[in-house]
Amino acid sequence: MKWTELRQQTCPVARGLSVVGDRWTLLVLRDCFFGIRRFEQFQERLGITRHVLADRLRTLESGGLLRREAYQDRPVRHEYRLTDAGRAFFPTLVSLMDWADTHVPSETGHSVTLVSTDTGDPIRPLLVDQTSGAPVTVRNTRALAQGEPSDKAG
Amino acid sequence: MKWTELRQQTCPVARGLSVVGDRWTLLVLRDCFFGIRRFEQFQERLGITRHVLADRLRTLESGGLLRREAYQDRPVRHEYRLTDAGRAFFPTLVSLMDWADTHVPSETGHSVTLVSTDTGDPIRPLLVDQTSGAPVTVRNTRALAQGEPSDKAG
DNA sequence: CAGGTCAGTTCTAAATTAGAACTTACGGTA
DNA sequence: TACCGTAAGTTCTAATTTAGAACTGACCTG
């Protein structure tokens, strides 16, 4: 399976990965949420090769997560800004951050804390069902393919 | 930056990606949540090359998400089962699925629906703060590096 | 005009992946 | 005993991707 095939898969996870299923893509995206917008800044912070950075920015742009925007003429200079679809990715990134914070050990201890803009209190992320408020876990959910009446999924 | 360097980063997103920052790794993990456990099954379902599959299973095992377990002797045959850390990754995968379902268009329409095991009702995932119940968005949260008093992060 | 900045592109060598065949260790069948 | 099949890999070569570094325009400043 190649990247192009991934995009045409039925499973949304596969389709999602066709855009963000690469470490550099996700690190670029993370930096976007930290307010980074320009080529040189990404390159310096990430230590990514310029070639790959250019490629990943194109991927994110064509995937609809970033918008390339001129911030000056003469010479034309562009910056990359999050779109609504890009901002909508935030919970996924936070989920990953939260998981890694707990399950991928760090020798430096806690490193990044998410706090509320309002209260300044630390945030403990939890994925719930919007209507019932119940936490989403392997145990209490089941994945159904369209048209599939019942099948094991946990 | 190489995969080994990624693991030593301060940022939990980078550390997380040192384990799951690869499309195949995440597709293998997805199939684990669908109940797949054996080498041949993964290989057939994913169309991944056997070489890469063996490598990704090792990555997931050494990352603590999967446990390699003998299910028979003579000849010894192993299967790969989710650990607690692996199961804890579920919300992240669901977040990704939910994001992609909305933001990466599919020609086949909705494909996978998550339903409650109890009620059978469809689940609408939402990331909230565990204590306040408020949704986690770019706007109402700020990332603080350890020791960093205040900085832009959205 | 020399030097610097920004956003890339181009180059070669190294690493990774695809695709297919091969290996090991069995168990069953003729 | 020889042959077939299964499971879980390993090994092989060729193609693709990445790393690392230098180069390219198009401008700006002194």
Short mmCIF file of C-alpha atoms (C1' of nucleotides) in Angstrom, two decimals:
data_model
loop_
_atom_site.label_atom_id
_atom_site.label_comp_id
_atom_site.label_asym_id
_atom_site.label_seq_id
_atom_site.Cartn_x
_atom_site.Cartn_y
_atom_site.Cartn_z
CA MET A 1 0.00 0.00 0.00
CA LYS A 2 1.31 3.43 -0.94
CA TRP A 3 0.39 6.89 0.28
CA THR A 4 -1.91 7.45 -2.67
CA GLU A 5 -3.78 4.22 -2.00
CA LEU A 6 -4.12 5.14 1.65
CA ARG A 7 -6.18 8.18 0.73
CA GLN A 8 -8.79 6.02 -0.98
CA GLN A 9 -9.31 3.58 1.87
CA THR A 10 -12.68 3.15 3.49
CA CYS A 11 -11.29 3.44 7.00
CA PRO A 12 -11.02 7.03 8.23
CA VAL A 13 -7.89 6.17 10.20
CA ALA A 14 -6.16 5.21 6.97
CA ARG A 15 -7.45 8.34 5.24
CA GLY A 16 -6.25 10.47 8.12
CA LEU A 17 -2.84 8.88 7.99
CA SER A 18 -2.57 9.69 4.30
CA VAL A 19 -2.19 13.29 5.47
CA VAL A 20 -0.63 13.15 8.94
CA GLY A 21 0.83 9.64 9.08
CA ASP A 22 4.41 10.83 9.22
CA ARG A 23 6.46 12.02 12.15
CA TRP A 24 7.65 15.23 10.47
CA THR A 25 4.15 16.20 9.41
CA LEU A 26 2.94 15.91 12.97
CA LEU A 27 5.91 17.77 14.41
CA VAL A 28 5.36 20.60 11.94
CA LEU A 29 1.71 20.64 12.92
CA ARG A 30 2.62 20.70 16.61
CA ASP A 31 4.81 23.72 16.00
CA CYS A 32 1.96 25.41 14.19
CA PHE A 33 -0.04 25.15 17.40
CA PHE A 34 2.91 26.80 19.14
CA GLY A 35 2.54 29.76 16.81
CA ILE A 36 5.28 28.92 14.32
CA ARG A 37 4.49 30.08 10.81
CA ARG A 38 7.62 30.51 8.75
CA PHE A 39 9.86 28.16 6.84
CA GLU A 40 13.07 29.19 8.56
CA GLN A 41 11.52 28.90 12.01
CA PHE A 42 10.25 25.38 11.39
CA GLN A 43 13.58 24.39 9.94
CA GLU A 44 15.59 25.73 12.84
CA ARG A 45 13.35 24.36 15.59
CA LEU A 46 12.91 20.91 14.11
CA GLY A 47 16.29 20.26 12.54
CA ILE A 48 14.38 18.86 9.58
CA THR A 49 16.05 18.96 6.18
CA ARG A 50 14.78 21.82 4.05
CA HIS A 51 13.76 19.45 1.30
CA VAL A 52 11.54 17.40 3.57
CA LEU A 53 10.13 20.49 5.26
CA ALA A 54 9.06 21.92 1.91
CA ASP A 55 7.45 18.60 1.08
CA ARG A 56 5.58 18.28 4.39
CA LEU A 57 4.31 21.84 4.23
CA ARG A 58 2.92 21.02 0.80
CA THR A 59 1.31 17.88 2.20
CA LEU A 60 -0.31 19.80 5.03
CA GLU A 61 -1.45 22.50 2.64
CA SER A 62 -2.96 20.11 0.13
CA GLY A 63 -4.47 18.17 3.03
CA GLY A 64 -6.27 21.35 4.02
CA LEU A 65 -4.66 21.77 7.45
CA LEU A 66 -2.47 24.72 6.56
CA ARG A 67 -3.02 27.73 4.35
CA ARG A 68 -0.09 29.31 2.51
CA GLU A 69 -0.38 33.05 2.72
CA ALA A 70 1.78 35.90 1.45
CA TYR A 71 2.76 38.21 4.28
CA GLN A 72 4.83 40.53 2.08
CA ASP A 73 5.54 41.27 -1.57
CA ARG A 74 8.90 42.16 -3.10
CA PRO A 75 10.07 39.56 -2.53
CA VAL A 76 6.97 37.46 -2.02
CA ARG A 77 7.23 35.69 1.31
CA HIS A 78 4.73 33.17 2.54
CA GLU A 79 3.76 31.89 5.90
CA TYR A 80 1.78 28.85 6.85
CA ARG A 81 -1.27 29.26 9.05
CA LEU A 82 -3.68 26.76 10.48
CA THR A 83 -7.04 26.42 8.77
CA ASP A 84 -10.20 25.40 10.62
CA ALA A 85 -9.50 21.80 9.65
CA GLY A 86 -6.00 22.24 11.04
CA ARG A 87 -7.26 23.65 14.31
CA ALA A 88 -9.76 20.79 14.50
CA PHE A 89 -6.79 18.47 14.73
CA PHE A 90 -5.87 19.90 18.12
CA PRO A 91 -7.72 17.33 20.24
CA THR A 92 -5.95 14.49 18.42
CA LEU A 93 -2.57 16.05 19.11
CA VAL A 94 -3.51 16.64 22.74
CA SER A 95 -4.63 13.02 23.03
CA LEU A 96 -1.29 11.89 21.69
CA MET A 97 0.55 14.23 24.02
CA ASP A 98 -1.42 12.98 26.99
CA TRP A 99 -0.87 9.35 26.08
CA ALA A 100 2.87 9.83 25.56
CA ASP A 101 3.20 11.82 28.76
CA THR A 102 1.90 8.81 30.65
CA HIS A 103 3.25 5.91 28.62
CA VAL A 104 6.48 6.96 26.96
CA PRO A 105 8.92 7.60 29.79
CA SER A 106 10.99 10.76 29.86
CA GLU A 107 14.16 11.22 31.83
CA THR A 108 13.32 14.88 32.34
CA GLY A 109 9.92 14.36 33.97
CA HIS A 110 6.86 16.33 32.95
CA SER A 111 7.77 18.67 30.18
CA VAL A 112 4.69 20.28 28.74
CA THR A 113 1.54 21.03 30.69
CA LEU A 114 -1.70 22.13 29.15
CA VAL A 115 -3.48 24.76 31.19
CA SER A 116 -6.79 26.54 30.88
CA THR A 117 -6.54 30.00 29.37
CA ASP A 118 -9.27 31.16 31.74
CA THR A 119 -8.25 29.74 35.07
CA GLY A 120 -4.63 28.72 34.51
CA ASP A 121 -5.43 25.33 36.01
CA PRO A 122 -3.80 22.25 34.47
CA ILE A 123 -5.97 20.35 32.06
CA ARG A 124 -6.55 16.61 32.28
CA PRO A 125 -7.80 15.59 28.84
CA LEU A 126 -10.47 12.92 28.56
CA LEU A 127 -12.31 11.68 25.51
CA VAL A 128 -16.02 11.33 26.17
CA ASP A 129 -19.19 10.78 24.21
CA GLN A 130 -20.71 14.17 23.55
CA THR A 131 -24.26 13.10 24.32
CA SER A 132 -23.88 10.65 27.20
CA GLY A 133 -20.71 12.10 28.69
CA ALA A 134 -19.33 8.58 29.14
CA PRO A 135 -15.59 8.08 28.58
CA VAL A 136 -14.68 6.47 25.26
CA THR A 137 -12.75 3.25 25.92
CA VAL A 138 -12.05 0.01 24.08
CA ARG A 139 -14.45 -1.78 26.37
CA ASN A 140 -17.56 0.33 26.07
CA THR A 141 -17.48 1.00 22.34
CA ARG A 142 -17.63 -1.04 19.18
CA ALA A 143 -16.65 -0.06 15.65
CA LEU A 144 -19.19 -0.80 12.98
CA ALA A 145 -18.39 -0.76 9.31
CA GLN A 146 -21.22 0.68 7.24
CA GLY A 147 -23.76 -2.06 6.66
CA GLU A 148 -22.10 -4.38 9.11
CA PRO A 149 -24.66 -5.41 11.74
CA SER A 150 -22.40 -6.70 14.49
CA ASP A 151 -18.79 -7.75 14.79
CA LYS A 152 -16.09 -7.90 17.36
CA ALA A 153 -14.00 -4.74 17.57
CA GLY A 154 -12.24 -4.67 20.88
CA MET B 1 16.70 14.37 13.87
CA LYS B 2 16.51 10.59 13.84
CA TRP B 3 14.09 8.20 15.50
CA THR B 4 16.49 7.60 18.38
CA GLU B 5 16.84 11.33 19.04
CA LEU B 6 13.07 11.71 18.96
CA ARG B 7 12.73 9.44 21.97
CA GLN B 8 14.89 11.73 24.09
CA GLN B 9 13.01 14.93 23.34
CA THR B 10 11.39 16.96 26.05
CA CYS B 11 8.11 17.28 24.20
CA PRO B 12 5.74 14.36 24.79
CA VAL B 13 4.43 14.65 21.24
CA ALA B 14 7.92 13.95 19.92
CA ARG B 15 8.37 11.07 22.35
CA GLY B 16 5.03 9.64 21.37
CA LEU B 17 5.94 9.85 17.71
CA SER B 18 9.15 7.93 18.38
CA VAL B 19 6.84 4.96 18.88
CA VAL B 20 3.75 5.57 16.75
CA GLY B 21 4.94 8.23 14.29
CA ASP B 22 4.66 6.01 11.27
CA ARG B 23 1.65 5.11 9.17
CA TRP B 24 2.21 1.36 9.34
CA THR B 25 2.62 1.36 13.09
CA LEU B 26 -0.71 3.09 13.49
CA LEU B 27 -2.47 0.84 11.00
CA VAL B 28 -1.16 -2.22 12.83
CA LEU B 29 -2.37 -0.70 16.07
CA ARG B 30 -5.77 0.02 14.56
CA ASP B 31 -6.08 -3.61 13.52
CA CYS B 32 -5.17 -4.68 17.06
CA PHE B 33 -8.24 -2.80 18.24
CA PHE B 34 -10.20 -4.76 15.65
CA GLY B 35 -9.06 -7.96 17.31
CA ILE B 36 -6.25 -8.92 14.95
CA ARG B 37 -3.40 -10.71 16.70
CA ARG B 38 -1.38 -12.78 14.27
CA PHE B 39 1.37 -12.01 11.81
CA GLU B 40 -0.34 -13.52 8.80
CA GLN B 41 -3.59 -11.73 9.53
CA PHE B 42 -1.92 -8.33 9.79
CA GLN B 43 0.02 -9.01 6.63
CA GLU B 44 -2.99 -10.05 4.62
CA ARG B 45 -5.26 -7.25 5.80
CA LEU B 46 -2.75 -4.45 5.44
CA GLY B 47 -0.79 -5.52 2.37
CA ILE B 48 2.32 -4.47 4.28
CA THR B 49 5.58 -6.16 3.36
CA ARG B 50 6.53 -8.88 5.82
CA HIS B 51 9.84 -7.23 6.55
CA VAL B 52 8.24 -3.98 7.60
CA LEU B 53 5.49 -5.74 9.54
CA ALA B 54 8.06 -7.64 11.60
CA ASP B 55 9.86 -4.38 12.26
CA ARG B 56 6.71 -2.48 13.29
CA LEU B 57 5.55 -5.25 15.58
CA ARG B 58 8.95 -5.08 17.29
CA THR B 59 8.60 -1.31 17.59
CA LEU B 60 5.16 -1.62 19.15
CA GLU B 61 6.39 -4.35 21.47
CA SER B 62 9.45 -2.45 22.64
CA GLY B 63 7.28 0.66 22.95
CA GLY B 64 5.13 -1.26 25.40
CA LEU B 65 1.90 -1.17 23.37
CA LEU B 66 1.89 -4.82 22.38
CA ARG B 67 2.91 -7.97 24.19
CA ARG B 68 4.29 -10.93 22.25
CA GLU B 69 2.80 -14.09 23.61
CA ALA B 70 3.18 -17.76 22.64
CA TYR B 71 -0.20 -19.33 21.91
CA GLN B 72 1.23 -22.76 21.09
CA ASP B 73 4.47 -24.75 21.31
CA ARG B 74 5.83 -27.19 18.71
CA PRO B 75 6.27 -25.12 16.70
CA VAL B 76 6.27 -22.01 18.87
CA ARG B 77 3.79 -19.50 17.51
CA HIS B 78 3.31 -16.04 18.87
CA GLU B 79 0.54 -13.55 18.79
CA TYR B 80 0.52 -9.86 19.58
CA ARG B 81 -1.89 -8.54 22.16
CA LEU B 82 -2.57 -5.05 23.40
CA THR B 83 -1.11 -4.10 26.75
CA ASP B 84 -2.72 -1.55 29.07
CA ALA B 85 -0.53 1.13 27.51
CA GLY B 86 -1.71 -0.05 24.11
CA ARG B 87 -5.36 0.10 25.11
CA ALA B 88 -4.74 3.56 26.55
CA PHE B 89 -3.95 4.68 23.03
CA PHE B 90 -7.55 4.08 21.98
CA PRO B 91 -8.80 7.65 22.55
CA THR B 92 -5.98 9.02 20.39
CA LEU B 93 -6.91 6.70 17.56
CA VAL B 94 -10.58 7.57 17.95
CA SER B 95 -9.70 11.27 17.86
CA LEU B 96 -7.80 10.74 14.64
CA MET B 97 -10.65 8.73 13.20
CA ASP B 98 -13.15 11.39 14.12
CA TRP B 99 -11.01 14.15 12.68
CA ALA B 100 -10.41 12.30 9.42
CA ASP B 101 -14.08 11.36 9.12
CA THR B 102 -14.90 15.06 9.10
CA HIS B 103 -11.90 16.57 7.35
CA VAL B 104 -10.47 14.04 4.92
CA PRO B 105 -13.16 13.49 2.30
CA SER B 106 -14.15 9.99 1.30
CA GLU B 107 -15.92 9.05 -1.89
CA THR B 108 -17.70 6.24 -0.09
CA GLY B 109 -19.32 8.35 2.61
CA HIS B 110 -19.28 7.33 6.26
CA SER B 111 -17.43 4.10 6.61
CA VAL B 112 -16.85 3.30 10.24
CA THR B 113 -19.15 4.30 13.07
CA LEU B 114 -18.32 3.96 16.70
CA VAL B 115 -21.26 2.83 18.78
CA SER B 116 -21.82 2.28 22.48
CA THR B 117 -21.58 -1.35 23.57
CA ASP B 118 -24.40 -0.74 26.04
CA THR B 119 -26.96 1.18 24.04
CA GLY B 120 -25.81 0.68 20.46
CA ASP B 121 -26.12 4.41 19.92
CA PRO B 122 -23.51 6.14 17.76
CA ILE B 123 -20.76 7.87 19.67
CA ARG B 124 -19.73 11.46 19.05
CA PRO B 125 -16.25 11.79 20.53
CA LEU B 126 -15.28 15.00 22.29
CA LEU B 127 -12.13 15.83 24.20
CA VAL B 128 -12.91 17.60 27.45
CA ASP B 129 -11.12 18.58 30.62
CA GLN B 130 -11.78 15.89 33.17
CA THR B 131 -12.40 18.29 36.04
CA SER B 132 -14.24 21.19 34.42
CA GLY B 133 -15.88 19.26 31.61
CA ALA B 134 -15.00 22.05 29.19
CA PRO B 135 -14.02 21.07 25.63
CA VAL B 136 -10.29 21.22 24.90
CA THR B 137 -9.67 23.60 22.01
CA VAL B 138 -6.79 25.69 20.73
CA ARG B 139 -8.51 28.79 22.03
CA ASN B 140 -9.18 27.89 25.64
CA THR B 141 -5.91 26.16 26.44
CA ARG B 142 -2.25 27.08 26.57
CA ALA B 143 0.79 24.81 26.57
CA LEU B 144 3.36 25.54 29.24
CA ALA B 145 6.86 24.13 29.13
CA GLN B 146 8.11 23.19 32.58
CA GLY B 147 9.38 26.35 34.27
CA GLU B 148 7.98 28.56 31.55
CA PRO B 149 5.69 31.14 33.15
CA SER B 150 3.70 32.34 30.16
CA ASP B 151 4.02 32.18 26.41
CA LYS B 152 1.84 32.13 23.36
CA ALA B 153 0.69 28.70 22.31
CA GLY B 154 -2.30 29.07 20.06
"C1'" DC C 1 28.78 46.72 -4.67
"C1'" DA C 2 29.39 43.25 -0.64
"C1'" DG C 3 26.84 40.89 2.67
"C1'" DG C 4 22.56 39.17 4.70
"C1'" DT C 5 17.68 37.12 4.77
"C1'" DC C 6 14.00 34.12 3.29
"C1'" DA C 7 12.03 30.34 0.95
"C1'" DG C 8 12.98 27.25 -1.23
"C1'" DT C 9 15.68 23.70 -5.04
"C1'" DT C 10 19.43 20.64 -6.34
"C1'" DC C 11 22.98 17.42 -5.46
"C1'" DT C 12 25.11 12.83 -3.70
"C1'" DA C 13 25.33 9.32 -0.30
"C1'" DA C 14 22.93 6.78 3.15
"C1'" DA C 15 18.85 4.63 4.87
"C1'" DT C 16 14.36 2.69 4.24
"C1'" DT C 17 10.80 0.24 1.67
"C1'" DA C 18 8.62 -2.74 -1.92
"C1'" DG C 19 8.08 -7.13 -3.75
"C1'" DA C 20 9.21 -11.57 -4.01
"C1'" DA C 21 11.53 -15.69 -2.71
"C1'" DC C 22 13.47 -18.40 0.91
"C1'" DT C 23 13.84 -20.60 5.85
"C1'" DT C 24 12.57 -23.06 9.97
"C1'" DA C 25 9.69 -25.98 12.46
"C1'" DC C 26 6.27 -28.39 12.70
"C1'" DG C 27 1.68 -31.31 11.51
"C1'" DG C 28 -1.02 -34.07 8.22
"C1'" DT C 29 -1.55 -37.10 4.31
"C1'" DA C 30 -0.41 -40.63 0.65
"C1'" DT D 1 9.43 -41.69 3.47
"C1'" DA D 2 8.10 -37.89 0.39
"C1'" DC D 3 5.23 -34.18 -0.31
"C1'" DC D 4 1.86 -30.41 1.01
"C1'" DG D 5 0.40 -26.80 3.99
"C1'" DT D 6 0.75 -23.24 7.79
"C1'" DA D 7 2.84 -19.66 10.72
"C1'" DA D 8 6.24 -16.43 11.55
"C1'" DG D 9 9.49 -14.70 10.16
"C1'" DT D 10 14.44 -13.63 7.24
"C1'" DT D 11 16.99 -12.56 3.08
"C1'" DC D 12 17.60 -10.67 -1.38
"C1'" DT D 13 17.71 -6.81 -5.09
"C1'" DA D 14 15.72 -2.76 -6.94
"C1'" DA D 15 13.19 1.40 -6.16
"C1'" DT D 16 12.06 5.15 -3.22
"C1'" DT D 17 12.91 8.36 0.51
"C1'" DT D 18 15.82 10.93 3.57
"C1'" DA D 19 20.03 13.27 5.38
"C1'" DG D 20 23.25 16.76 4.92
"C1'" DA D 21 25.10 20.22 2.61
"C1'" DA D 22 25.54 23.50 -1.02
"C1'" DC D 23 23.26 26.39 -4.32
"C1'" DT D 24 19.54 29.79 -6.34
"C1'" DG D 25 16.72 33.87 -6.83
"C1'" DA D 26 14.79 37.97 -5.30
"C1'" DC D 27 15.10 41.12 -2.70
"C1'" DC D 28 16.98 44.45 1.36
"C1'" DT D 29 20.81 47.20 4.08
"C1'" DG D 30 25.03 49.71 4.47
#
